[in-house]
């Protein structure tokens, strides 16, 4: 649906789906609210409830965990954004902030914890180590990024990232949740029965984890650079 | 404590032990004593308990890997060579290659809390790096060697006889290699950055080919 | 056969069916505490065998943060490893840097100018202050004080981190020491700000003492718990506040007199019982002594260069040899053992981690105690997994 025509019967091709059509005019909304009437859509209300009370899992691995703790302390209070309580049990948490280096010995535990979290769940990859192995990338026991086994929503670069950066990532996650459409193809994972919410736990092999990465979740990014170099381009 | 004095005292107290002074050429002047594996426990116990020694605090236990080395040296040798007037003796340069066998080494740093003295550095070497890697454990003498010897077993492969609980410390139990050895090859599991070059680019190409893709 | 004897036989058979042949009371419950646990100060795991609530066996499992620092250091230059030392004991990056710089200076025979020594003492003691404050906060949180002392401790820590950020550019990973001195000199106004922070610290300690010292729960839960004897402490090479709480009079600032510590007047507090309460009190008293050292150092600091002008930074290749250098880090004796073969990379780079060695006696302290005590005893050992696993 959704084609509007102006006075001269020309098509102003505006494609919009059902939810957008229901967006009320902002002026009308503020006028109503002055009268004591609060108007919203069910999706906005649902997303507002979800984004305003994201409870993180009490999960810090290394140095970034200390900055995470500092973010919850009095100066950079994260609780005012909704992360009121850090839950010790994954069954009661919405968000896993992977703060610190994920080693290969710890990787199965991280994936198990992720699997134990109920949907909807989110992952913030905090710090260079959780993104890609960071300064310890050459290590034989270091997993080169937690996104090899679980899907990540927000990445925070830094070593360690400042508490303000973690707050920024938290707000980014809130905006991401706010923009989620509840129906249609782009709906979030917890509303889609076909999407997996648990991922394979890696095993300890003789020399490395088995498998070294989960192909359903991660693919090494390189092919574009190859072709540019092969085509005699100026290279990366 | 002068190491010469300590060496003489140990040799007098523990008969049969073979000690060798390893000189440390750096400005730190922390020389060490290389001891043999059979008398190690006796030497250690004596150093801990004897009057005037009382080295009761074993601060640090380290493992070091010394792989086999090939030494080439030029030696002047008298040889019979064919000269213009028949065979004659001449000094000729000959290149000799000797293989110095490799070994694993364990270094102990000892201090005395009672006498505020130290460090006294002890060393032990294994026979080779493959099968004959057994050394006596000094955990019975100094409890602090417990976890550190386990770590050396895990990362270097030295087997400590007499250790109460010798298993891997840092790596998982199913792990097979000894990663701190100089010839350890780590698994190829790198993620390739956008600016890959040289050997990283080469390995990335191999990964793409192995996954069934094509490199342009 | 009477009815009573038949009934008796039936009862016996029923009893045998309900109660199994093996003695139920001898089964031990095996619990894996960690690696994800709200109280284990990082990814640390303890396999505990319990008889009811009492600990019968405790085996720690390490390696969940083994980041291969020593192997990476063999491929890096000497200076390239300095930022990695920040990440060992990530609360106290400056003292880690100092221990490494000291070991390299021993290896290569480099001297340090006087102003740099004073800067090292000032930043080192500030690190000690914030480490002990945070430790007390974490210990109280483990006891159930749910974050309030931690909030107070972090409030003071933020003031000290502001100082570090103004000086080195980073809050936590300061990368401040260089071989032969420090990286950067004090900016204008730093010393006044530092004096203000240090002047306010005794008031914070008084506040802490008032709230915590005579707290009944604290005393009940920590006195007599986790006793470590002096003999075992020395034999297990336990160092730092944990050893001093057991009565071992061994503070490397007084024993080795590294740097310029022999110029400052400060006392070394010793404990009499070696329990958790003593370890807590030692740290409080050490904070007061650190404040004294800081006041003296900030008064006496001279001018001059902050790094030995003769040190070679590019192409630094120490002569072949080895050296073991150690300092009194807030957690204990932090040592670095370096073996050089004359090249730009160390041949062997070894970190002597105080947290790992202090954990040797964890099982001895926890045997026979309740599970709840295990958490508190672990908290009093003061471990940081970055250092334990390297």
Coordinates of C-alpha atoms in Angstrom, one line a residue, chain C residues 20 104 130 153-154 156 173 224 234 281 285 316 327 332 365 389:
Chain C
X20 CA 21.3 -48.2 49.5
X104 CA 66.4 -4.6 31.9
X130 CA 44.4 2.6 44.5
X153 CA 37.1 2.9 46.8
X154 CA 36.5 3.6 43.1
X156 CA 39.3 7.6 45.2
X173 CA 47.6 1.1 30.6
X224 CA 40.4 -16.8 62.4
X234 CA 58.1 -18.6 53.6
X281 CA 44.3 -4.7 58.2
X285 CA 48.0 0.2 57.3
X316 CA 68.8 -1.6 22.0
X327 CA 60.2 -5.0 43.1
X332 CA 53.8 -9.1 46.2
X365 CA 44.0 -22.2 53.9
X389 CA 48.0 -16.7 33.7

